[in-house]
mmCIF file of N, CA and C in Angstrom:
data_model
loop_
_atom_site.group_PDB
_atom_site.id
_atom_site.type_symbol
_atom_site.label_atom_id
_atom_site.label_comp_id
_atom_site.label_asym_id
_atom_site.label_seq_id
_atom_site.Cartn_x
_atom_site.Cartn_y
_atom_site.Cartn_z
ATOM 1 N N UNK A 1 1.923 -85.250 79.168
ATOM 2 C CA UNK A 1 1.123 -84.142 78.705
ATOM 3 C C UNK A 1 0.091 -84.701 77.735
ATOM 4 N N UNK A 2 -1.100 -84.145 77.762
ATOM 5 C CA UNK A 2 -2.162 -84.530 76.829
ATOM 6 C C UNK A 2 -2.493 -83.322 75.965
ATOM 7 N N UNK A 3 -2.557 -83.546 74.661
ATOM 8 C CA UNK A 3 -2.996 -82.511 73.729
ATOM 9 C C UNK A 3 -4.289 -82.982 73.066
ATOM 10 N N UNK A 4 -5.093 -82.022 72.642
ATOM 11 C CA UNK A 4 -6.327 -82.358 71.937
ATOM 12 C C UNK A 4 -6.414 -81.540 70.657
ATOM 13 N N UNK A 5 -7.126 -82.086 69.716
ATOM 14 C CA UNK A 5 -7.378 -81.390 68.449
ATOM 15 C C UNK A 5 -8.776 -81.782 68.006
ATOM 16 N N UNK A 6 -9.518 -80.814 67.495
ATOM 17 C CA UNK A 6 -10.892 -81.043 67.056
ATOM 18 C C UNK A 6 -10.989 -80.927 65.540
ATOM 19 N N UNK A 7 -11.844 -81.770 64.989
ATOM 20 C CA UNK A 7 -12.080 -81.802 63.548
ATOM 21 C C UNK A 7 -13.578 -81.908 63.302
ATOM 22 N N UNK A 8 -14.021 -81.427 62.150
ATOM 23 C CA UNK A 8 -15.426 -81.506 61.766
ATOM 24 C C UNK A 8 -15.518 -82.170 60.405
ATOM 25 N N UNK A 9 -16.470 -83.083 60.274
ATOM 26 C CA UNK A 9 -16.790 -83.624 58.955
ATOM 27 C C UNK A 9 -18.298 -83.808 58.852
ATOM 28 N N UNK A 10 -18.791 -83.721 57.656
ATOM 29 C CA UNK A 10 -20.221 -83.807 57.387
ATOM 30 C C UNK A 10 -20.480 -85.089 56.614
ATOM 31 N N UNK A 11 -21.432 -85.876 57.099
ATOM 32 C CA UNK A 11 -21.709 -87.150 56.433
ATOM 33 C C UNK A 11 -23.176 -87.518 56.617
ATOM 34 N N UNK A 12 -23.654 -88.329 55.690
ATOM 35 C CA UNK A 12 -25.017 -88.840 55.751
ATOM 36 C C UNK A 12 -24.978 -90.317 56.118
ATOM 37 N N UNK A 13 -26.048 -90.778 56.720
ATOM 38 C CA UNK A 13 -26.198 -92.200 57.018
ATOM 39 C C UNK A 13 -27.656 -92.496 57.319
ATOM 40 N N UNK A 14 -27.924 -93.757 57.452
ATOM 41 C CA UNK A 14 -29.201 -94.192 58.004
ATOM 42 C C UNK A 14 -28.902 -95.374 58.893
ATOM 43 N N UNK A 15 -29.604 -95.458 59.988
ATOM 44 C CA UNK A 15 -29.427 -96.584 60.888
ATOM 45 C C UNK A 15 -30.356 -97.696 60.430
ATOM 46 N N UNK A 16 -29.728 -98.758 59.939
ATOM 47 C CA UNK A 16 -30.499 -99.847 59.356
ATOM 48 C C UNK A 16 -29.691 -101.127 59.429
ATOM 49 N N UNK A 17 -30.252 -102.131 60.064
ATOM 50 C CA UNK A 17 -29.618 -103.441 60.143
ATOM 51 C C UNK A 17 -30.250 -104.313 59.068
ATOM 52 N N UNK A 18 -29.461 -104.708 58.079
ATOM 53 C CA UNK A 18 -29.990 -105.449 56.921
ATOM 54 C C UNK A 18 -30.500 -106.840 57.281
ATOM 55 N N UNK A 19 -30.136 -107.352 58.431
ATOM 56 C CA UNK A 19 -30.628 -108.682 58.819
ATOM 57 C C UNK A 19 -31.951 -108.613 59.589
ATOM 58 N N UNK A 20 -32.443 -107.429 59.849
ATOM 59 C CA UNK A 20 -33.712 -107.261 60.556
ATOM 60 C C UNK A 20 -34.827 -106.899 59.583
ATOM 61 N N UNK A 21 -36.041 -107.047 60.036
ATOM 62 C CA UNK A 21 -37.206 -106.614 59.264
ATOM 63 C C UNK A 21 -37.336 -105.090 59.349
ATOM 64 N N UNK A 22 -38.130 -104.544 58.457
ATOM 65 C CA UNK A 22 -38.415 -103.101 58.512
ATOM 66 C C UNK A 22 -39.043 -102.724 59.842
ATOM 67 N N UNK A 23 -39.926 -103.579 60.316
ATOM 68 C CA UNK A 23 -40.608 -103.297 61.577
ATOM 69 C C UNK A 23 -39.612 -103.214 62.741
ATOM 70 N N UNK A 24 -38.664 -104.158 62.788
ATOM 71 C CA UNK A 24 -37.686 -104.143 63.877
ATOM 72 C C UNK A 24 -36.756 -102.941 63.756
ATOM 73 N N UNK A 25 -36.301 -102.629 62.531
ATOM 74 C CA UNK A 25 -35.467 -101.449 62.349
ATOM 75 C C UNK A 25 -36.189 -100.195 62.809
ATOM 76 N N UNK A 26 -37.451 -100.060 62.439
ATOM 77 C CA UNK A 26 -38.226 -98.888 62.853
ATOM 78 C C UNK A 26 -38.427 -98.857 64.359
ATOM 79 N N UNK A 27 -38.620 -100.003 64.959
ATOM 80 C CA UNK A 27 -38.793 -100.077 66.409
ATOM 81 C C UNK A 27 -37.513 -99.650 67.135
ATOM 82 N N UNK A 28 -36.369 -100.101 66.651
ATOM 83 C CA UNK A 28 -35.106 -99.819 67.321
ATOM 84 C C UNK A 28 -34.590 -98.417 66.997
ATOM 85 N N UNK A 29 -34.598 -98.044 65.710
ATOM 86 C CA UNK A 29 -33.936 -96.807 65.273
ATOM 87 C C UNK A 29 -34.880 -95.643 65.014
ATOM 88 N N UNK A 30 -36.169 -95.895 64.962
ATOM 89 C CA UNK A 30 -37.137 -94.819 64.765
ATOM 90 C C UNK A 30 -36.861 -93.998 63.513
ATOM 91 N N UNK A 31 -36.944 -92.677 63.641
ATOM 92 C CA UNK A 31 -36.742 -91.788 62.488
ATOM 93 C C UNK A 31 -35.342 -91.891 61.891
ATOM 94 N N UNK A 32 -34.401 -92.386 62.662
ATOM 95 C CA UNK A 32 -33.028 -92.503 62.160
ATOM 96 C C UNK A 32 -32.882 -93.601 61.110
ATOM 97 N N UNK A 33 -33.959 -94.364 60.869
ATOM 98 C CA UNK A 33 -33.970 -95.317 59.748
ATOM 99 C C UNK A 33 -33.926 -94.572 58.416
ATOM 100 N N UNK A 34 -34.371 -93.341 58.434
ATOM 101 C CA UNK A 34 -34.385 -92.532 57.214
ATOM 102 C C UNK A 34 -33.012 -91.913 56.976
ATOM 103 N N UNK A 35 -32.712 -91.690 55.712
ATOM 104 C CA UNK A 35 -31.468 -91.026 55.345
ATOM 105 C C UNK A 35 -31.432 -89.630 55.971
ATOM 106 N N UNK A 36 -30.329 -89.324 56.641
ATOM 107 C CA UNK A 36 -30.150 -88.012 57.264
ATOM 108 C C UNK A 36 -28.658 -87.761 57.424
ATOM 109 N N UNK A 37 -28.306 -86.555 57.810
ATOM 110 C CA UNK A 37 -26.899 -86.217 57.935
ATOM 111 C C UNK A 37 -26.580 -85.522 59.243
ATOM 112 N N UNK A 38 -25.281 -85.468 59.515
ATOM 113 C CA UNK A 38 -24.780 -84.812 60.720
ATOM 114 C C UNK A 38 -23.515 -84.038 60.393
ATOM 115 N N UNK A 39 -23.255 -83.036 61.196
ATOM 116 C CA UNK A 39 -21.950 -82.378 61.224
ATOM 117 C C UNK A 39 -21.224 -82.984 62.420
ATOM 118 N N UNK A 40 -20.457 -84.015 62.156
ATOM 119 C CA UNK A 40 -19.753 -84.728 63.214
ATOM 120 C C UNK A 40 -18.582 -83.897 63.710
ATOM 121 N N UNK A 41 -18.362 -83.942 65.019
ATOM 122 C CA UNK A 41 -17.234 -83.259 65.636
ATOM 123 C C UNK A 41 -16.377 -84.299 66.335
ATOM 124 N N UNK A 42 -15.179 -84.476 65.821
ATOM 125 C CA UNK A 42 -14.245 -85.465 66.337
ATOM 126 C C UNK A 42 -13.182 -84.768 67.177
ATOM 127 N N UNK A 43 -12.979 -85.226 68.400
ATOM 128 C CA UNK A 43 -11.919 -84.708 69.250
ATOM 129 C C UNK A 43 -10.940 -85.839 69.529
ATOM 130 N N UNK A 44 -9.666 -85.549 69.305
ATOM 131 C CA UNK A 44 -8.597 -86.529 69.479
ATOM 132 C C UNK A 44 -7.744 -86.106 70.670
ATOM 133 N N UNK A 45 -7.458 -87.057 71.552
ATOM 134 C CA UNK A 45 -6.611 -86.835 72.714
ATOM 135 C C UNK A 45 -5.350 -87.674 72.552
ATOM 136 N N UNK A 46 -4.192 -87.021 72.535
ATOM 137 C CA UNK A 46 -2.905 -87.701 72.444
ATOM 138 C C UNK A 46 -2.115 -87.436 73.706
ATOM 139 N N UNK A 47 -1.400 -88.462 74.174
ATOM 140 C CA UNK A 47 -0.546 -88.297 75.345
ATOM 141 C C UNK A 47 0.891 -88.608 74.954
ATOM 142 N N UNK A 48 1.800 -87.791 75.457
ATOM 143 C CA UNK A 48 3.214 -88.017 75.200
ATOM 144 C C UNK A 48 4.046 -86.992 75.939
ATOM 145 N N UNK A 49 5.324 -87.088 75.742
ATOM 146 C CA UNK A 49 6.214 -86.130 76.387
ATOM 147 C C UNK A 49 6.478 -84.976 75.420
ATOM 148 N N UNK A 50 6.722 -83.828 75.981
ATOM 149 C CA UNK A 50 7.076 -82.652 75.187
ATOM 150 C C UNK A 50 8.530 -82.835 74.762
ATOM 151 N N UNK A 51 8.770 -82.805 73.450
ATOM 152 C CA UNK A 51 10.136 -83.033 72.960
ATOM 153 C C UNK A 51 10.885 -81.720 72.768
ATOM 154 N N UNK A 52 12.036 -81.785 72.111
ATOM 155 C CA UNK A 52 12.889 -80.607 71.931
ATOM 156 C C UNK A 52 12.221 -79.512 71.098
ATOM 157 N N UNK A 53 11.148 -79.860 70.369
ATOM 158 C CA UNK A 53 10.426 -78.845 69.598
ATOM 159 C C UNK A 53 9.458 -78.057 70.471
ATOM 160 N N UNK A 54 9.235 -78.562 71.696
ATOM 161 C CA UNK A 54 8.267 -77.936 72.585
ATOM 162 C C UNK A 54 6.866 -78.494 72.399
ATOM 163 N N UNK A 55 6.762 -79.597 71.638
ATOM 164 C CA UNK A 55 5.453 -80.167 71.334
ATOM 165 C C UNK A 55 5.434 -81.666 71.622
ATOM 166 N N UNK A 56 4.236 -82.182 71.862
ATOM 167 C CA UNK A 56 4.030 -83.629 71.917
ATOM 168 C C UNK A 56 4.018 -84.156 70.486
ATOM 169 N N UNK A 57 3.225 -83.525 69.640
ATOM 170 C CA UNK A 57 3.169 -83.813 68.203
ATOM 171 C C UNK A 57 2.743 -82.520 67.530
ATOM 172 N N UNK A 58 3.410 -82.176 66.472
ATOM 173 C CA UNK A 58 3.057 -80.967 65.740
ATOM 174 C C UNK A 58 1.605 -81.086 65.261
ATOM 175 N N UNK A 59 0.803 -80.078 65.548
ATOM 176 C CA UNK A 59 -0.607 -80.115 65.138
ATOM 177 C C UNK A 59 -0.742 -80.236 63.624
ATOM 178 N N UNK A 60 0.198 -79.686 62.872
ATOM 179 C CA UNK A 60 0.158 -79.833 61.417
ATOM 180 C C UNK A 60 0.312 -81.288 61.001
ATOM 181 N N UNK A 61 1.133 -82.024 61.724
ATOM 182 C CA UNK A 61 1.299 -83.459 61.463
ATOM 183 C C UNK A 61 -0.003 -84.193 61.743
ATOM 184 N N UNK A 62 -0.632 -83.870 62.868
ATOM 185 C CA UNK A 62 -1.911 -84.495 63.204
ATOM 186 C C UNK A 62 -2.976 -84.137 62.178
ATOM 187 N N UNK A 63 -2.997 -82.875 61.752
ATOM 188 C CA UNK A 63 -3.941 -82.457 60.699
ATOM 189 C C UNK A 63 -3.780 -83.324 59.449
ATOM 190 N N UNK A 64 -2.545 -83.553 59.049
ATOM 191 C CA UNK A 64 -2.282 -84.337 57.834
ATOM 192 C C UNK A 64 -2.735 -85.782 58.001
ATOM 193 N N UNK A 65 -2.493 -86.372 59.172
ATOM 194 C CA UNK A 65 -2.929 -87.748 59.433
ATOM 195 C C UNK A 65 -4.444 -87.855 59.363
ATOM 196 N N UNK A 66 -5.119 -86.939 60.031
ATOM 197 C CA UNK A 66 -6.583 -86.986 60.082
ATOM 198 C C UNK A 66 -7.180 -86.714 58.704
ATOM 199 N N UNK A 67 -6.597 -85.804 57.967
ATOM 200 C CA UNK A 67 -7.072 -85.542 56.603
ATOM 201 C C UNK A 67 -6.958 -86.803 55.752
ATOM 202 N N UNK A 68 -5.810 -87.450 55.828
ATOM 203 C CA UNK A 68 -5.551 -88.636 55.009
ATOM 204 C C UNK A 68 -6.413 -89.831 55.411
ATOM 205 N N UNK A 69 -6.516 -90.106 56.700
ATOM 206 C CA UNK A 69 -7.181 -91.315 57.182
ATOM 207 C C UNK A 69 -8.677 -91.161 57.436
ATOM 208 N N UNK A 70 -9.120 -89.951 57.766
ATOM 209 C CA UNK A 70 -10.511 -89.771 58.192
ATOM 210 C C UNK A 70 -11.283 -88.822 57.279
ATOM 211 N N UNK A 71 -10.862 -87.582 57.230
ATOM 212 C CA UNK A 71 -11.658 -86.569 56.529
ATOM 213 C C UNK A 71 -11.805 -86.862 55.040
ATOM 214 N N UNK A 72 -10.737 -87.257 54.388
ATOM 215 C CA UNK A 72 -10.823 -87.527 52.949
ATOM 216 C C UNK A 72 -11.770 -88.689 52.651
ATOM 217 N N UNK A 73 -11.958 -89.544 53.618
ATOM 218 C CA UNK A 73 -12.822 -90.720 53.439
ATOM 219 C C UNK A 73 -14.276 -90.447 53.834
ATOM 220 N N UNK A 74 -14.476 -89.725 54.939
ATOM 221 C CA UNK A 74 -15.817 -89.580 55.508
ATOM 222 C C UNK A 74 -16.517 -88.261 55.216
ATOM 223 N N UNK A 75 -15.759 -87.191 55.000
ATOM 224 C CA UNK A 75 -16.406 -85.895 54.800
ATOM 225 C C UNK A 75 -17.232 -85.909 53.517
ATOM 226 N N UNK A 76 -18.486 -85.525 53.642
ATOM 227 C CA UNK A 76 -19.449 -85.482 52.543
ATOM 228 C C UNK A 76 -19.647 -86.854 51.888
ATOM 229 N N UNK A 77 -19.679 -87.879 52.725
ATOM 230 C CA UNK A 77 -19.914 -89.234 52.214
ATOM 231 C C UNK A 77 -21.256 -89.752 52.719
ATOM 232 N N UNK A 78 -21.676 -90.858 52.100
ATOM 233 C CA UNK A 78 -22.817 -91.620 52.588
ATOM 234 C C UNK A 78 -22.220 -92.846 53.259
ATOM 235 N N UNK A 79 -22.160 -92.824 54.573
ATOM 236 C CA UNK A 79 -21.423 -93.820 55.339
ATOM 237 C C UNK A 79 -21.863 -95.251 55.057
ATOM 238 N N UNK A 80 -23.158 -95.469 54.854
ATOM 239 C CA UNK A 80 -23.663 -96.824 54.623
ATOM 240 C C UNK A 80 -23.056 -97.477 53.386
ATOM 241 N N UNK A 81 -22.562 -96.683 52.454
ATOM 242 C CA UNK A 81 -21.998 -97.230 51.223
ATOM 243 C C UNK A 81 -20.525 -97.603 51.341
ATOM 244 N N UNK A 82 -19.898 -97.271 52.450
ATOM 245 C CA UNK A 82 -18.480 -97.571 52.628
ATOM 246 C C UNK A 82 -18.294 -99.018 53.088
ATOM 247 N N UNK A 83 -17.236 -99.687 52.617
ATOM 248 C CA UNK A 83 -17.030 -101.100 52.960
ATOM 249 C C UNK A 83 -17.003 -101.383 54.458
ATOM 250 N N UNK A 84 -16.465 -100.460 55.255
ATOM 251 C CA UNK A 84 -16.383 -100.706 56.693
ATOM 252 C C UNK A 84 -17.739 -100.752 57.382
ATOM 253 N N UNK A 85 -18.781 -100.268 56.696
ATOM 254 C CA UNK A 85 -20.127 -100.310 57.268
ATOM 255 C C UNK A 85 -21.048 -101.240 56.486
ATOM 256 N N UNK A 86 -20.448 -102.108 55.718
ATOM 257 C CA UNK A 86 -21.223 -103.095 54.966
ATOM 258 C C UNK A 86 -21.959 -104.041 55.911
ATOM 259 N N UNK A 87 -21.301 -104.412 57.001
ATOM 260 C CA UNK A 87 -21.913 -105.333 57.973
ATOM 261 C C UNK A 87 -22.133 -104.683 59.334
ATOM 262 N N UNK A 88 -21.831 -103.386 59.460
ATOM 263 C CA UNK A 88 -22.027 -102.658 60.718
ATOM 264 C C UNK A 88 -22.958 -101.485 60.473
ATOM 265 N N UNK A 89 -23.859 -101.270 61.382
ATOM 266 C CA UNK A 89 -24.718 -100.091 61.322
ATOM 267 C C UNK A 89 -23.854 -98.882 61.676
ATOM 268 N N UNK A 90 -23.877 -97.807 60.872
ATOM 269 C CA UNK A 90 -23.004 -96.658 61.146
ATOM 270 C C UNK A 90 -23.523 -95.752 62.269
ATOM 271 N N UNK A 91 -23.580 -96.331 63.458
ATOM 272 C CA UNK A 91 -23.909 -95.551 64.652
ATOM 273 C C UNK A 91 -22.668 -94.758 65.051
ATOM 274 N N UNK A 92 -22.818 -93.797 65.905
ATOM 275 C CA UNK A 92 -21.653 -93.042 66.401
ATOM 276 C C UNK A 92 -20.632 -93.982 67.026
ATOM 277 N N UNK A 93 -21.114 -94.968 67.769
ATOM 278 C CA UNK A 93 -20.215 -95.909 68.422
ATOM 279 C C UNK A 93 -19.395 -96.700 67.395
ATOM 280 N N UNK A 94 -20.060 -97.212 66.363
ATOM 281 C CA UNK A 94 -19.346 -97.986 65.343
ATOM 282 C C UNK A 94 -18.417 -97.108 64.502
ATOM 283 N N UNK A 95 -18.848 -95.906 64.195
ATOM 284 C CA UNK A 95 -17.992 -94.972 63.450
ATOM 285 C C UNK A 95 -16.733 -94.697 64.261
ATOM 286 N N UNK A 96 -16.903 -94.461 65.546
ATOM 287 C CA UNK A 96 -15.766 -94.150 66.407
ATOM 288 C C UNK A 96 -14.803 -95.330 66.509
ATOM 289 N N UNK A 97 -15.306 -96.548 66.569
ATOM 290 C CA UNK A 97 -14.438 -97.729 66.612
ATOM 291 C C UNK A 97 -13.597 -97.833 65.342
ATOM 292 N N UNK A 98 -14.195 -97.557 64.200
ATOM 293 C CA UNK A 98 -13.471 -97.608 62.931
ATOM 294 C C UNK A 98 -12.415 -96.503 62.878
ATOM 295 N N UNK A 99 -12.782 -95.306 63.300
ATOM 296 C CA UNK A 99 -11.830 -94.188 63.326
ATOM 297 C C UNK A 99 -10.671 -94.514 64.262
ATOM 298 N N UNK A 100 -10.976 -95.072 65.423
ATOM 299 C CA UNK A 100 -9.924 -95.418 66.386
ATOM 300 C C UNK A 100 -8.930 -96.396 65.767
ATOM 301 N N UNK A 101 -9.425 -97.377 65.083
ATOM 302 C CA UNK A 101 -8.550 -98.361 64.450
ATOM 303 C C UNK A 101 -7.636 -97.708 63.413
ATOM 304 N N UNK A 102 -8.191 -96.820 62.606
ATOM 305 C CA UNK A 102 -7.393 -96.122 61.584
ATOM 306 C C UNK A 102 -6.325 -95.242 62.212
ATOM 307 N N UNK A 103 -6.695 -94.520 63.258
ATOM 308 C CA UNK A 103 -5.754 -93.589 63.877
ATOM 309 C C UNK A 103 -4.704 -94.295 64.726
ATOM 310 N N UNK A 104 -5.085 -95.369 65.403
ATOM 311 C CA UNK A 104 -4.122 -96.085 66.250
ATOM 312 C C UNK A 104 -2.930 -96.572 65.433
ATOM 313 N N UNK A 105 -3.188 -97.098 64.260
ATOM 314 C CA UNK A 105 -2.086 -97.614 63.444
ATOM 315 C C UNK A 105 -1.161 -96.487 62.987
ATOM 316 N N UNK A 106 -1.692 -95.305 62.739
ATOM 317 C CA UNK A 106 -0.865 -94.164 62.325
ATOM 318 C C UNK A 106 -0.101 -93.554 63.486
ATOM 319 N N UNK A 107 -0.801 -93.343 64.593
ATOM 320 C CA UNK A 107 -0.181 -92.699 65.757
ATOM 321 C C UNK A 107 0.914 -93.596 66.340
ATOM 322 N N UNK A 108 0.753 -94.903 66.222
ATOM 323 C CA UNK A 108 1.761 -95.819 66.775
ATOM 324 C C UNK A 108 3.112 -95.690 66.076
ATOM 325 N N UNK A 109 3.152 -95.043 64.927
ATOM 326 C CA UNK A 109 4.409 -94.820 64.212
ATOM 327 C C UNK A 109 5.281 -93.766 64.902
ATOM 328 N N UNK A 110 4.688 -92.997 65.803
ATOM 329 C CA UNK A 110 5.423 -91.949 66.508
ATOM 330 C C UNK A 110 5.799 -92.450 67.896
ATOM 331 N N UNK A 111 7.076 -92.464 68.177
ATOM 332 C CA UNK A 111 7.570 -92.969 69.458
ATOM 333 C C UNK A 111 6.973 -92.203 70.626
ATOM 334 N N UNK A 112 6.546 -92.956 71.612
ATOM 335 C CA UNK A 112 6.119 -92.411 72.893
ATOM 336 C C UNK A 112 4.894 -91.502 72.813
ATOM 337 N N UNK A 113 4.096 -91.622 71.742
ATOM 338 C CA UNK A 113 2.833 -90.885 71.660
ATOM 339 C C UNK A 113 1.722 -91.921 71.670
ATOM 340 N N UNK A 114 0.754 -91.690 72.522
ATOM 341 C CA UNK A 114 -0.339 -92.644 72.702
ATOM 342 C C UNK A 114 -1.665 -91.968 72.369
ATOM 343 N N UNK A 115 -2.479 -92.649 71.585
ATOM 344 C CA UNK A 115 -3.847 -92.214 71.341
ATOM 345 C C UNK A 115 -4.656 -92.611 72.569
ATOM 346 N N UNK A 116 -5.031 -91.638 73.375
ATOM 347 C CA UNK A 116 -5.680 -91.893 74.666
ATOM 348 C C UNK A 116 -7.191 -91.985 74.583
ATOM 349 N N UNK A 117 -7.784 -91.102 73.782
ATOM 350 C CA UNK A 117 -9.236 -91.014 73.788
ATOM 351 C C UNK A 117 -9.700 -90.352 72.505
ATOM 352 N N UNK A 118 -10.885 -90.749 72.061
ATOM 353 C CA UNK A 118 -11.554 -90.104 70.935
ATOM 354 C C UNK A 118 -12.983 -89.814 71.348
ATOM 355 N N UNK A 119 -13.487 -88.689 70.875
ATOM 356 C CA UNK A 119 -14.889 -88.329 71.115
ATOM 357 C C UNK A 119 -15.509 -87.971 69.779
ATOM 358 N N UNK A 120 -16.694 -88.482 69.546
ATOM 359 C CA UNK A 120 -17.418 -88.165 68.319
ATOM 360 C C UNK A 120 -18.785 -87.625 68.702
ATOM 361 N N UNK A 121 -18.961 -86.351 68.437
ATOM 362 C CA UNK A 121 -20.218 -85.680 68.747
ATOM 363 C C UNK A 121 -21.063 -85.667 67.478
ATOM 364 N N UNK A 122 -22.251 -86.263 67.579
ATOM 365 C CA UNK A 122 -23.137 -86.364 66.428
ATOM 366 C C UNK A 122 -24.117 -85.190 66.375
ATOM 367 N N UNK A 123 -24.588 -84.802 67.546
ATOM 368 C CA UNK A 123 -25.496 -83.660 67.674
ATOM 369 C C UNK A 123 -25.043 -82.848 68.886
ATOM 370 N N UNK A 124 -25.761 -81.784 69.174
ATOM 371 C CA UNK A 124 -25.422 -80.955 70.331
ATOM 372 C C UNK A 124 -25.558 -81.727 71.641
ATOM 373 N N UNK A 125 -26.351 -82.804 71.629
ATOM 374 C CA UNK A 125 -26.617 -83.526 72.873
ATOM 375 C C UNK A 125 -26.184 -84.996 72.848
ATOM 376 N N UNK A 126 -25.603 -85.466 71.745
ATOM 377 C CA UNK A 126 -25.248 -86.884 71.628
ATOM 378 C C UNK A 126 -23.779 -87.043 71.264
ATOM 379 N N UNK A 127 -23.068 -87.843 72.068
ATOM 380 C CA UNK A 127 -21.637 -88.001 71.875
ATOM 381 C C UNK A 127 -21.232 -89.414 72.297
ATOM 382 N N UNK A 128 -20.304 -89.992 71.528
ATOM 383 C CA UNK A 128 -19.695 -91.278 71.900
ATOM 384 C C UNK A 128 -18.246 -91.017 72.268
ATOM 385 N N UNK A 129 -17.749 -91.737 73.262
ATOM 386 C CA UNK A 129 -16.375 -91.584 73.726
ATOM 387 C C UNK A 129 -15.752 -92.978 73.798
ATOM 388 N N UNK A 130 -14.537 -93.097 73.264
ATOM 389 C CA UNK A 130 -13.792 -94.345 73.399
ATOM 390 C C UNK A 130 -12.464 -94.022 74.063
ATOM 391 N N UNK A 131 -12.167 -94.746 75.134
ATOM 392 C CA UNK A 131 -10.911 -94.582 75.858
ATOM 393 C C UNK A 131 -9.986 -95.702 75.416
ATOM 394 N N UNK A 132 -8.765 -95.333 75.030
ATOM 395 C CA UNK A 132 -7.783 -96.269 74.513
ATOM 396 C C UNK A 132 -6.555 -96.258 75.394
ATOM 397 N N UNK A 133 -5.784 -97.306 75.361
ATOM 398 C CA UNK A 133 -4.502 -97.393 76.094
ATOM 399 C C UNK A 133 -4.644 -96.886 77.510
#
């Protein structure tokens, strides 16, 4: 069985590679070189068996994990200032890779539950998806 849960967090960033010139950053990232923000929408897909509680994982448990590992860190933050983006441009793809790493280590503590997929929607028309396991 696969369950999903959606979360929202608001964060600011700018797409800027510190090893490039201003001209190259502007050429590659355009207006996104400027400080701006998004209401990110994160969707988590978990796979597992339904246990004696009737659930794969209690949604309250998942809420607590995501609050602790993701929302408390990223909601209303300036992503470029966080250590994990010191050497990475905080694109949706890179943000999602970091989130996946944080969640995989937590979800692996629960027997027979697998983090299958994550989706990070940056705008109404832009989304990154990472398939795991």
